[in-house]
Amino acid sequence: MKAALIGTPFSGKSSVFQALTGLVPGKKEESIGTIKVPDERVDRLTDIYLPKKKTYAEFVLSDFNVPVSKDTVISPKIKNMIQKTDLIILVLRNFESVLTVEGVDPVSEYLKVKEDLIINDFLVVERRIEREKKEKKDLPEKKVLQKLYSILENGEFPQRDFISEDEAELVSNYKFLSLKEMIVLVNQPEGQNQVPEKLKRMLHEDKVDSFCVSAPFEVELAELEPEEQTEFLKDYGLTESAKTRFIKSAYHSLGLISFLTTGPDEVRAWPIKKGTSAVVAAGKIHSDIQRGFIRAETIHYDDFVKYGSESECKKAGAYRLEGKEYSVRDGDIVNFRFNV
Ligand SMILES: Nc1nc2c(ncn2[C@@H]2O[C@H](COP(=O)(O)OP(=O)(O)OP(=O)(O)O)[C@@H](O)[C@H]2O)c(=O)[nH]1
Ligand SMILES: [Mg+2]
């Protein structure tokens, strides 16, 4: 899964990048880092299978170092980058900064970015509908475009449940920005642990997940050993790091779950969207496995722990042979049988 940081200049994007990945962004145009998703199921299965390698689910995070115009943070480069990502992380500045003459106004920052994302898509939809009229062609996605037109025209985000997955698929080529999942991080002084009320209400209405961070505090925290981190957080009345909150929020916003694979080579967690069928999940591992899919041998992690081994699971009836359409569950340990 890919995620990308956007926001006004000096809002703290690069500091957030450092806190989440542990890497200091360089001078390059794009800095890339990974965020591994801690998963005790992977740890426990690794202790049992002793594989050569263990691999957690991960997010690949991008931070951009490109000039942003005064009028919009969605410059052509940023737009291009958003189109390629699964998740936008918008950082809003809610602290006084000597680096800019702009005042502190996270609500306006949010509304401006929202407007820019929406206008961008509205113009694309409008142009496409106009062209279709001229060409007198009936586009298969016409209805979806008309739906989008009416929502975007009102300056609203198309809600996730407003178009079905099939409809979204029909317009996937357009790479609409306003259909991307987004999380808002409000960067504010340490000790202020609440998103300002007005902003919170707006984000709630827009179905956008949010939480606040103090980026410099989180950078310092990320440099500590895990045990020290717990103490440090407690001193500030917190229980979770920004990294932990980000992972939870990203899984929630993107509707993700993880399934697991085991073996002598690798124990691994794979992030997929809730509701993904077994055959599509197989394709995440390799296209050959999807193409030659026969069955998904499945044991749920909880059953594996309860009965202690694969053979005990079989005796207890907890070992299942699932077909292509089986909807993979969080914590399923899957072995795909395939033939190519
Ligand atoms: N007081 C305060 N300073 C912060 C906070 N977050 C970031 N800063 C400082 O603000 C400056 C800009 O932070 P960056 O993380 O570089 O912000 P950015 O959004 O990446 O900035 P650009 O990439 O230049 O647009 C740095 O000096 C940070 O140390 C904060 O929450 N409070
Ligand atoms: Mg930066």
mmCIF file of C-alpha atoms and ligand atoms in Angstrom:
data_model
loop_
_atom_site.group_PDB
_atom_site.id
_atom_site.type_symbol
_atom_site.label_atom_id
_atom_site.label_comp_id
_atom_site.label_asym_id
_atom_site.label_seq_id
_atom_site.Cartn_x
_atom_site.Cartn_y
_atom_site.Cartn_z
ATOM 1 C CA MET A 1 0.000 0.000 0.000
ATOM 2 C CA LYS A 2 1.229 3.448 -0.868
ATOM 3 C CA ALA A 3 0.710 6.635 1.119
ATOM 4 C CA ALA A 4 1.814 10.185 0.366
ATOM 5 C CA LEU A 5 2.156 13.317 2.487
ATOM 6 C CA ILE A 6 0.668 16.581 1.300
ATOM 7 C CA GLY A 7 0.026 19.950 2.967
ATOM 8 C CA THR A 8 0.967 23.608 3.005
ATOM 9 C CA PRO A 9 4.652 24.601 3.224
ATOM 10 C CA PHE A 10 6.167 24.150 6.710
ATOM 11 C CA SER A 11 3.130 22.284 8.024
ATOM 12 C CA GLY A 12 5.458 19.525 9.224
ATOM 13 C CA LYS A 13 5.252 16.930 6.439
ATOM 14 C CA SER A 14 8.928 16.015 6.542
ATOM 15 C CA SER A 15 8.905 15.809 10.345
ATOM 16 C CA VAL A 16 5.919 13.448 10.159
ATOM 17 C CA PHE A 17 7.784 11.408 7.534
ATOM 18 C CA GLN A 18 10.722 11.105 9.925
ATOM 19 C CA ALA A 19 8.504 10.124 12.854
ATOM 20 C CA LEU A 20 6.705 7.432 10.851
ATOM 21 C CA THR A 21 9.649 5.916 8.966
ATOM 22 C CA GLY A 22 12.645 6.726 11.173
ATOM 23 C CA LEU A 23 14.374 8.204 8.110
ATOM 24 C CA VAL A 24 15.504 11.787 7.646
ATOM 25 C CA PRO A 25 14.152 13.075 4.316
ATOM 26 C CA GLY A 26 16.976 14.012 1.944
ATOM 27 C CA LYS A 27 17.339 16.849 -0.513
ATOM 28 C CA LYS A 28 15.871 14.804 -3.336
ATOM 29 C CA GLU A 29 12.527 15.589 -4.888
ATOM 30 C CA GLU A 30 10.928 12.505 -3.358
ATOM 31 C CA SER A 31 11.880 10.710 -0.166
ATOM 32 C CA ILE A 32 10.552 7.193 0.226
ATOM 33 C CA GLY A 33 10.377 5.160 3.427
ATOM 34 C CA THR A 34 8.505 2.141 4.730
ATOM 35 C CA ILE A 35 6.284 1.711 7.738
ATOM 36 C CA LYS A 36 6.126 -1.864 8.916
ATOM 37 C CA VAL A 37 2.873 -2.962 10.511
ATOM 38 C CA PRO A 38 3.676 -4.720 13.822
ATOM 39 C CA ASP A 39 1.812 -8.028 13.967
ATOM 40 C CA GLU A 40 2.224 -10.451 16.829
ATOM 41 C CA ARG A 41 0.703 -13.197 14.694
ATOM 42 C CA VAL A 42 3.684 -12.923 12.340
ATOM 43 C CA ASP A 43 6.056 -13.046 15.333
ATOM 44 C CA ARG A 44 4.386 -16.105 16.814
ATOM 45 C CA LEU A 45 4.226 -18.005 13.515
ATOM 46 C CA THR A 46 7.894 -17.164 12.947
ATOM 47 C CA ASP A 47 8.755 -18.749 16.310
ATOM 48 C CA ILE A 48 6.927 -21.890 15.213
ATOM 49 C CA TYR A 49 8.000 -22.224 11.548
ATOM 50 C CA LEU A 50 11.515 -20.737 11.927
ATOM 51 C CA PRO A 51 11.490 -19.381 8.359
ATOM 52 C CA LYS A 52 14.472 -17.752 6.653
ATOM 53 C CA LYS A 53 12.577 -14.502 6.537
ATOM 54 C CA LYS A 54 9.661 -12.752 8.210
ATOM 55 C CA THR A 55 7.795 -10.001 6.440
ATOM 56 C CA TYR A 56 5.267 -7.647 7.968
ATOM 57 C CA ALA A 57 2.603 -5.841 5.986
ATOM 58 C CA GLU A 58 3.928 -2.415 5.075
ATOM 59 C CA PHE A 59 3.102 1.024 3.826
ATOM 60 C CA VAL A 60 5.441 2.798 1.453
ATOM 61 C CA LEU A 61 5.421 6.478 2.349
ATOM 62 C CA SER A 62 6.447 9.376 0.085
ATOM 63 C CA ASP A 63 7.380 12.891 1.134
ATOM 64 C CA PHE A 64 7.841 15.530 -1.533
ATOM 65 C CA ASN A 65 10.293 18.339 -1.617
ATOM 66 C CA VAL A 66 8.855 20.406 -4.459
ATOM 67 C CA PRO A 67 7.940 24.066 -4.675
ATOM 68 C CA VAL A 68 4.261 24.611 -3.972
ATOM 69 C CA SER A 69 2.594 27.724 -5.335
ATOM 70 C CA LYS A 70 0.908 30.151 -3.001
ATOM 71 C CA ASP A 71 -2.451 29.348 -4.562
ATOM 72 C CA THR A 72 -2.570 25.582 -4.248
ATOM 73 C CA VAL A 73 -0.698 22.717 -2.655
ATOM 74 C CA ILE A 74 -1.922 20.472 -5.498
ATOM 75 C CA SER A 75 0.809 21.391 -7.994
ATOM 76 C CA PRO A 76 1.087 19.241 -11.153
ATOM 77 C CA LYS A 77 3.847 17.128 -9.544
ATOM 78 C CA ILE A 78 1.834 16.597 -6.378
ATOM 79 C CA LYS A 79 -1.238 15.762 -8.447
ATOM 80 C CA ASN A 80 0.699 13.157 -10.361
ATOM 81 C CA MET A 81 1.929 11.689 -7.109
ATOM 82 C CA ILE A 82 -1.556 11.550 -5.558
ATOM 83 C CA GLN A 83 -2.819 9.670 -8.595
ATOM 84 C CA LYS A 84 -0.324 6.903 -7.912
ATOM 85 C CA THR A 85 -0.978 6.567 -4.191
ATOM 86 C CA ASP A 86 -3.615 4.599 -2.275
ATOM 87 C CA LEU A 87 -3.836 7.020 0.618
ATOM 88 C CA ILE A 88 -3.340 10.763 1.032
ATOM 89 C CA ILE A 89 -2.014 12.014 4.381
ATOM 90 C CA LEU A 90 -2.837 15.683 4.707
ATOM 91 C CA VAL A 91 -0.790 17.511 7.361
ATOM 92 C CA LEU A 92 -2.411 20.686 8.714
ATOM 93 C CA ARG A 93 -0.398 23.280 10.646
ATOM 94 C CA ASN A 94 -1.883 24.220 13.984
ATOM 95 C CA PHE A 95 1.187 25.859 15.545
ATOM 96 C CA GLU A 96 2.852 29.267 15.255
ATOM 97 C CA SER A 97 5.768 29.194 12.816
ATOM 98 C CA VAL A 98 8.415 31.821 12.161
ATOM 99 C CA LEU A 99 9.013 30.285 8.749
ATOM 100 C CA THR A 100 5.823 31.677 7.234
ATOM 101 C CA VAL A 101 3.819 34.877 7.368
ATOM 102 C CA GLU A 102 0.581 32.899 7.105
ATOM 103 C CA GLY A 103 -1.476 32.746 10.294
ATOM 104 C CA VAL A 104 -2.494 29.558 12.083
ATOM 105 C CA ASP A 105 -5.705 28.315 10.482
ATOM 106 C CA PRO A 106 -6.023 24.556 10.013
ATOM 107 C CA VAL A 107 -9.721 24.820 9.104
ATOM 108 C CA SER A 108 -8.968 27.098 6.129
ATOM 109 C CA GLU A 109 -6.052 24.901 5.114
ATOM 110 C CA TYR A 110 -8.339 21.880 5.072
ATOM 111 C CA LEU A 111 -11.105 23.612 3.138
ATOM 112 C CA LYS A 112 -8.646 24.913 0.545
ATOM 113 C CA VAL A 113 -7.136 21.488 -0.102
ATOM 114 C CA LYS A 114 -10.597 19.920 -0.240
ATOM 115 C CA GLU A 115 -11.716 22.549 -2.742
ATOM 116 C CA ASP A 116 -8.630 22.041 -4.901
ATOM 117 C CA LEU A 117 -9.085 18.268 -5.020
ATOM 118 C CA ILE A 118 -12.731 18.674 -5.936
ATOM 119 C CA ILE A 119 -12.234 21.388 -8.586
ATOM 120 C CA ASN A 120 -9.551 19.334 -10.251
ATOM 121 C CA ASP A 121 -11.935 16.402 -10.697
ATOM 122 C CA PHE A 122 -14.931 18.566 -11.527
ATOM 123 C CA LEU A 123 -13.103 20.073 -14.511
ATOM 124 C CA VAL A 124 -12.144 16.618 -15.767
ATOM 125 C CA VAL A 125 -15.728 15.349 -15.467
ATOM 126 C CA GLU A 126 -17.177 18.460 -17.069
ATOM 127 C CA ARG A 127 -14.819 18.285 -20.050
ATOM 128 C CA ARG A 128 -15.512 14.579 -20.556
ATOM 129 C CA ILE A 129 -19.283 15.057 -20.502
ATOM 130 C CA GLU A 130 -19.005 17.948 -22.975
ATOM 131 C CA ARG A 131 -16.861 15.909 -25.321
ATOM 132 C CA GLU A 132 -19.226 12.978 -25.152
ATOM 133 C CA LYS A 133 -22.106 15.228 -26.191
ATOM 134 C CA LYS A 134 -20.148 16.469 -29.210
ATOM 135 C CA GLU A 135 -19.002 13.034 -30.245
ATOM 136 C CA LYS A 136 -22.482 11.614 -29.660
ATOM 137 C CA LYS A 137 -20.899 8.495 -28.167
ATOM 138 C CA ASP A 138 -22.460 6.651 -25.278
ATOM 139 C CA LEU A 139 -19.776 6.090 -22.677
ATOM 140 C CA PRO A 140 -20.219 3.069 -20.422
ATOM 141 C CA GLU A 141 -19.270 5.265 -17.458
ATOM 142 C CA LYS A 142 -21.700 8.050 -18.382
ATOM 143 C CA LYS A 143 -24.012 7.521 -15.399
ATOM 144 C CA VAL A 144 -21.131 7.509 -12.941
ATOM 145 C CA LEU A 145 -19.732 10.709 -14.431
ATOM 146 C CA GLN A 146 -23.124 12.370 -14.099
ATOM 147 C CA LYS A 147 -23.374 11.301 -10.468
ATOM 148 C CA LEU A 148 -19.901 12.642 -9.782
ATOM 149 C CA TYR A 149 -20.735 15.873 -11.594
ATOM 150 C CA SER A 150 -23.663 16.655 -9.325
ATOM 151 C CA ILE A 151 -21.730 15.940 -6.115
ATOM 152 C CA LEU A 152 -18.558 17.769 -7.124
ATOM 153 C CA GLU A 153 -20.582 20.708 -8.410
ATOM 154 C CA ASN A 154 -21.814 21.197 -4.849
ATOM 155 C CA GLY A 155 -18.235 21.234 -3.593
ATOM 156 C CA GLU A 156 -18.628 17.937 -1.766
ATOM 157 C CA PHE A 157 -16.415 14.873 -1.609
ATOM 158 C CA PRO A 158 -18.078 11.923 -3.318
ATOM 159 C CA GLN A 159 -18.710 9.717 -0.307
ATOM 160 C CA ARG A 160 -17.270 6.262 -0.440
ATOM 161 C CA ASP A 161 -20.690 4.597 -0.369
ATOM 162 C CA PHE A 162 -22.033 6.941 -3.032
ATOM 163 C CA ILE A 163 -20.659 4.907 -5.935
ATOM 164 C CA SER A 164 -20.418 1.135 -5.883
ATOM 165 C CA GLU A 165 -17.168 -0.738 -6.426
ATOM 166 C CA ASP A 166 -18.238 -1.621 -9.948
ATOM 167 C CA GLU A 167 -18.948 2.009 -10.702
ATOM 168 C CA ALA A 168 -15.612 3.075 -9.250
ATOM 169 C CA GLU A 169 -13.973 0.504 -11.472
ATOM 170 C CA LEU A 170 -15.650 2.080 -14.515
ATOM 171 C CA VAL A 171 -13.971 5.427 -13.805
ATOM 172 C CA SER A 172 -10.682 4.100 -12.428
ATOM 173 C CA ASN A 173 -8.831 5.303 -15.559
ATOM 174 C CA TYR A 174 -9.639 8.880 -14.658
ATOM 175 C CA LYS A 175 -7.606 8.598 -11.422
ATOM 176 C CA PHE A 176 -9.882 11.030 -9.605
ATOM 177 C CA LEU A 177 -8.216 12.751 -6.652
ATOM 178 C CA SER A 178 -11.402 13.236 -4.649
ATOM 179 C CA LEU A 179 -12.071 9.489 -4.629
ATOM 180 C CA LYS A 180 -8.777 8.747 -2.869
ATOM 181 C CA GLU A 181 -8.885 7.842 0.780
ATOM 182 C CA MET A 182 -7.459 10.559 3.011
ATOM 183 C CA ILE A 183 -6.308 10.891 6.605
ATOM 184 C CA VAL A 184 -5.801 14.283 8.225
ATOM 185 C CA LEU A 185 -2.989 14.838 10.736
ATOM 186 C CA VAL A 186 -3.295 18.019 12.752
ATOM 187 C CA ASN A 187 0.193 19.100 13.764
ATOM 188 C CA GLN A 188 0.020 21.044 17.019
ATOM 189 C CA PRO A 189 2.029 21.746 20.184
ATOM 190 C CA GLU A 190 2.737 18.787 22.459
ATOM 191 C CA GLY A 191 0.236 18.314 25.232
ATOM 192 C CA GLN A 192 -2.653 19.394 22.985
ATOM 193 C CA ASN A 193 -4.130 16.002 22.265
ATOM 194 C CA GLN A 194 -7.471 16.948 20.699
ATOM 195 C CA VAL A 195 -8.353 17.922 17.147
ATOM 196 C CA PRO A 196 -10.027 21.383 17.339
ATOM 197 C CA GLU A 197 -13.805 20.913 17.616
ATOM 198 C CA LYS A 198 -14.869 22.751 14.459
ATOM 199 C CA LEU A 199 -12.365 20.884 12.312
ATOM 200 C CA LYS A 200 -13.340 17.596 13.910
ATOM 201 C CA ARG A 201 -17.005 18.127 12.986
ATOM 202 C CA MET A 202 -16.105 18.968 9.379
ATOM 203 C CA LEU A 203 -13.883 15.934 9.002
ATOM 204 C CA HIS A 204 -16.513 13.712 10.550
ATOM 205 C CA GLU A 205 -19.096 14.919 8.028
ATOM 206 C CA ASP A 206 -16.644 14.269 5.209
ATOM 207 C CA LYS A 207 -15.920 10.792 6.619
ATOM 208 C CA VAL A 208 -12.231 11.604 6.884
ATOM 209 C CA ASP A 209 -10.263 9.991 9.724
ATOM 210 C CA SER A 210 -8.059 12.360 11.693
ATOM 211 C CA PHE A 211 -5.773 12.585 14.690
ATOM 212 C CA CYS A 212 -3.371 15.120 16.086
ATOM 213 C CA VAL A 213 0.371 14.869 16.420
ATOM 214 C CA SER A 214 3.168 17.020 17.645
ATOM 215 C CA ALA A 215 5.697 16.272 14.924
ATOM 216 C CA PRO A 216 8.906 17.267 16.795
ATOM 217 C CA PHE A 217 7.759 15.223 19.821
ATOM 218 C CA GLU A 218 7.064 12.210 17.601
ATOM 219 C CA VAL A 219 10.477 12.540 15.916
ATOM 220 C CA GLU A 220 12.136 12.407 19.337
ATOM 221 C CA LEU A 221 9.920 9.501 20.392
ATOM 222 C CA ALA A 222 10.759 7.460 17.283
ATOM 223 C CA GLU A 223 14.457 7.617 18.168
ATOM 224 C CA LEU A 224 13.905 5.845 21.509
ATOM 225 C CA GLU A 225 13.947 2.129 22.280
ATOM 226 C CA PRO A 226 10.460 0.546 22.489
ATOM 227 C CA GLU A 227 10.470 0.320 26.324
ATOM 228 C CA GLU A 228 11.553 3.944 26.661
ATOM 229 C CA GLN A 229 8.831 4.983 24.236
ATOM 230 C CA THR A 230 6.102 3.655 26.518
ATOM 231 C CA GLU A 231 7.469 5.701 29.438
ATOM 232 C CA PHE A 232 7.908 8.809 27.318
ATOM 233 C CA LEU A 233 4.337 8.586 26.006
ATOM 234 C CA LYS A 234 2.963 8.121 29.518
ATOM 235 C CA ASP A 235 4.692 11.311 30.668
ATOM 236 C CA TYR A 236 2.677 13.200 28.086
ATOM 237 C CA GLY A 237 -0.638 11.516 28.794
ATOM 238 C CA LEU A 238 -0.501 9.417 25.640
ATOM 239 C CA THR A 239 -0.681 5.687 25.077
ATOM 240 C CA GLU A 240 0.169 5.343 21.400
ATOM 241 C CA SER A 241 2.753 6.809 19.054
ATOM 242 C CA ALA A 242 1.779 8.619 15.860
ATOM 243 C CA LYS A 243 3.049 5.581 13.982
ATOM 244 C CA THR A 244 0.634 3.254 15.794
ATOM 245 C CA ARG A 245 -2.245 5.666 15.322
ATOM 246 C CA PHE A 246 -1.371 6.077 11.660
ATOM 247 C CA ILE A 247 -1.404 2.328 11.042
ATOM 248 C CA LYS A 248 -4.789 1.909 12.756
ATOM 249 C CA SER A 249 -6.253 4.846 10.925
ATOM 250 C CA ALA A 250 -4.885 3.728 7.553
ATOM 251 C CA TYR A 251 -6.241 0.189 8.007
ATOM 252 C CA HIS A 252 -9.606 1.665 8.945
ATOM 253 C CA SER A 253 -9.770 4.245 6.137
ATOM 254 C CA LEU A 254 -8.688 1.830 3.441
ATOM 255 C CA GLY A 255 -10.823 -1.002 4.850
ATOM 256 C CA LEU A 256 -7.814 -3.302 5.119
ATOM 257 C CA ILE A 257 -7.288 -6.670 6.746
ATOM 258 C CA SER A 258 -4.249 -8.967 6.720
ATOM 259 C CA PHE A 259 -4.043 -12.597 5.763
ATOM 260 C CA LEU A 260 -1.000 -14.716 6.538
ATOM 261 C CA THR A 261 1.212 -17.192 4.761
ATOM 262 C CA THR A 262 3.678 -19.570 6.396
ATOM 263 C CA GLY A 263 6.457 -21.878 5.322
ATOM 264 C CA PRO A 264 10.154 -22.644 5.629
ATOM 265 C CA ASP A 265 11.143 -19.652 3.477
ATOM 266 C CA GLU A 266 8.923 -16.940 4.774
ATOM 267 C CA VAL A 267 6.192 -16.066 7.234
ATOM 268 C CA ARG A 268 4.348 -13.075 5.928
ATOM 269 C CA ALA A 269 1.344 -10.795 6.421
ATOM 270 C CA TRP A 270 -0.430 -9.516 3.306
ATOM 271 C CA PRO A 271 -2.676 -6.468 3.434
ATOM 272 C CA ILE A 272 -5.863 -6.696 1.338
ATOM 273 C CA LYS A 273 -9.192 -4.886 1.221
ATOM 274 C CA LYS A 274 -11.961 -6.401 3.333
ATOM 275 C CA GLY A 275 -14.152 -8.581 1.125
ATOM 276 C CA THR A 276 -11.353 -9.601 -1.251
ATOM 277 C CA SER A 277 -12.016 -13.023 -2.762
ATOM 278 C CA ALA A 278 -9.516 -15.866 -2.390
ATOM 279 C CA VAL A 279 -8.589 -15.807 -6.058
ATOM 280 C CA VAL A 280 -7.822 -12.067 -6.002
ATOM 281 C CA ALA A 281 -5.879 -12.436 -2.744
ATOM 282 C CA ALA A 282 -3.823 -15.145 -4.464
ATOM 283 C CA GLY A 283 -2.916 -12.611 -7.142
ATOM 284 C CA LYS A 284 -1.306 -10.382 -4.505
ATOM 285 C CA ILE A 285 1.317 -13.083 -4.068
ATOM 286 C CA HIS A 286 1.804 -13.937 -7.724
ATOM 287 C CA SER A 287 -0.249 -13.673 -10.912
ATOM 288 C CA ASP A 288 0.485 -17.363 -11.634
ATOM 289 C CA ILE A 289 -1.187 -18.383 -8.375
ATOM 290 C CA GLN A 290 -4.265 -16.382 -9.346
ATOM 291 C CA ARG A 291 -4.326 -17.795 -12.868
ATOM 292 C CA GLY A 292 -3.885 -21.413 -11.812
ATOM 293 C CA PHE A 293 -5.960 -21.149 -8.604
ATOM 294 C CA ILE A 294 -7.394 -24.476 -7.424
ATOM 295 C CA ARG A 295 -8.186 -24.137 -3.718
ATOM 296 C CA ALA A 296 -7.230 -22.055 -0.700
ATOM 297 C CA GLU A 297 -6.252 -24.272 2.222
ATOM 298 C CA THR A 298 -7.268 -22.125 5.140
ATOM 299 C CA ILE A 299 -6.858 -22.225 8.906
ATOM 300 C CA HIS A 300 -7.721 -19.209 10.986
ATOM 301 C CA TYR A 301 -4.847 -17.968 13.153
ATOM 302 C CA ASP A 302 -7.011 -18.199 16.310
ATOM 303 C CA ASP A 303 -7.761 -21.864 15.579
ATOM 304 C CA PHE A 304 -4.104 -22.544 14.892
ATOM 305 C CA VAL A 305 -3.211 -21.118 18.306
ATOM 306 C CA LYS A 306 -6.096 -22.958 19.973
ATOM 307 C CA TYR A 307 -5.283 -26.408 18.541
ATOM 308 C CA GLY A 308 -1.534 -25.975 18.288
ATOM 309 C CA SER A 309 -0.779 -27.458 14.862
ATOM 310 C CA GLU A 310 -2.089 -28.024 11.347
ATOM 311 C CA SER A 311 -2.824 -31.691 12.009
ATOM 312 C CA GLU A 312 -4.748 -30.895 15.216
ATOM 313 C CA CYS A 313 -6.727 -28.264 13.284
ATOM 314 C CA LYS A 314 -7.649 -30.905 10.703
ATOM 315 C CA LYS A 315 -8.892 -33.257 13.436
ATOM 316 C CA ALA A 316 -10.965 -30.467 14.957
ATOM 317 C CA GLY A 317 -12.501 -29.506 11.595
ATOM 318 C CA ALA A 318 -10.789 -26.120 11.613
ATOM 319 C CA TYR A 319 -8.976 -26.779 8.355
ATOM 320 C CA ARG A 320 -10.983 -25.581 5.370
ATOM 321 C CA LEU A 321 -10.691 -25.915 1.606
ATOM 322 C CA GLU A 322 -12.065 -22.675 0.192
ATOM 323 C CA GLY A 323 -12.923 -21.848 -3.419
ATOM 324 C CA LYS A 324 -12.262 -18.819 -5.613
ATOM 325 C CA GLU A 325 -15.119 -16.718 -4.275
ATOM 326 C CA TYR A 326 -14.351 -17.237 -0.582
ATOM 327 C CA SER A 327 -14.059 -13.869 1.135
ATOM 328 C CA VAL A 328 -10.700 -13.943 2.938
ATOM 329 C CA ARG A 329 -10.833 -13.031 6.643
ATOM 330 C CA ASP A 330 -8.390 -11.109 8.780
ATOM 331 C CA GLY A 331 -6.021 -13.641 10.335
ATOM 332 C CA ASP A 332 -6.636 -16.451 7.851
ATOM 333 C CA ILE A 333 -3.495 -18.521 7.318
ATOM 334 C CA VAL A 334 -3.741 -19.492 3.674
ATOM 335 C CA ASN A 335 -1.895 -21.939 1.497
ATOM 336 C CA PHE A 336 -2.943 -21.585 -2.133
ATOM 337 C CA ARG A 337 -3.049 -24.699 -4.242
ATOM 338 C CA PHE A 338 -2.548 -23.826 -7.879
ATOM 339 C CA ASN A 339 -1.580 -25.323 -11.189
ATOM 340 C CA VAL A 340 -0.071 -23.473 -14.148
HETATM 341 N N1 LIG B 1 6.854 24.463 16.973
HETATM 342 C C1 LIG B 1 6.673 23.486 16.092
HETATM 343 N N2 LIG B 1 7.528 23.378 15.073
HETATM 344 C C2 LIG B 1 7.311 22.393 14.182
HETATM 345 C C3 LIG B 1 6.248 21.464 14.316
HETATM 346 N N3 LIG B 1 6.297 20.608 13.275
HETATM 347 C C4 LIG B 1 7.342 20.968 12.525
HETATM 348 N N4 LIG B 1 7.968 22.048 13.073
HETATM 349 C C5 LIG B 1 9.135 22.743 12.550
HETATM 350 O O1 LIG B 1 8.735 23.443 11.391
HETATM 351 C C6 LIG B 1 9.754 23.388 10.404
HETATM 352 C C7 LIG B 1 9.181 22.805 9.125
HETATM 353 O O2 LIG B 1 8.880 21.442 9.373
HETATM 354 P P1 LIG B 1 8.962 20.356 8.209
HETATM 355 O O3 LIG B 1 8.670 19.051 8.829
HETATM 356 O O4 LIG B 1 10.218 20.509 7.453
HETATM 357 O O5 LIG B 1 7.729 20.861 7.344
HETATM 358 P P2 LIG B 1 7.406 20.526 5.817
HETATM 359 O O6 LIG B 1 5.919 20.555 5.722
HETATM 360 O O7 LIG B 1 8.095 19.303 5.377
HETATM 361 O O8 LIG B 1 8.017 21.788 5.118
HETATM 362 P P3 LIG B 1 8.293 21.980 3.529
HETATM 363 O O9 LIG B 1 8.648 20.650 2.966
HETATM 364 O O10 LIG B 1 9.409 22.978 3.503
HETATM 365 O O11 LIG B 1 7.021 22.537 2.994
HETATM 366 C C8 LIG B 1 10.898 22.585 10.980
HETATM 367 O O12 LIG B 1 11.831 23.472 11.503
HETATM 368 C C9 LIG B 1 10.221 21.780 12.086
HETATM 369 O O13 LIG B 1 11.116 21.494 13.125
HETATM 370 C C10 LIG B 1 5.378 21.617 15.444
HETATM 371 O O14 LIG B 1 4.442 20.846 15.654
HETATM 372 N N5 LIG B 1 5.651 22.641 16.295
HETATM 373 MG MG MG B 2 9.317 18.919 3.693
#
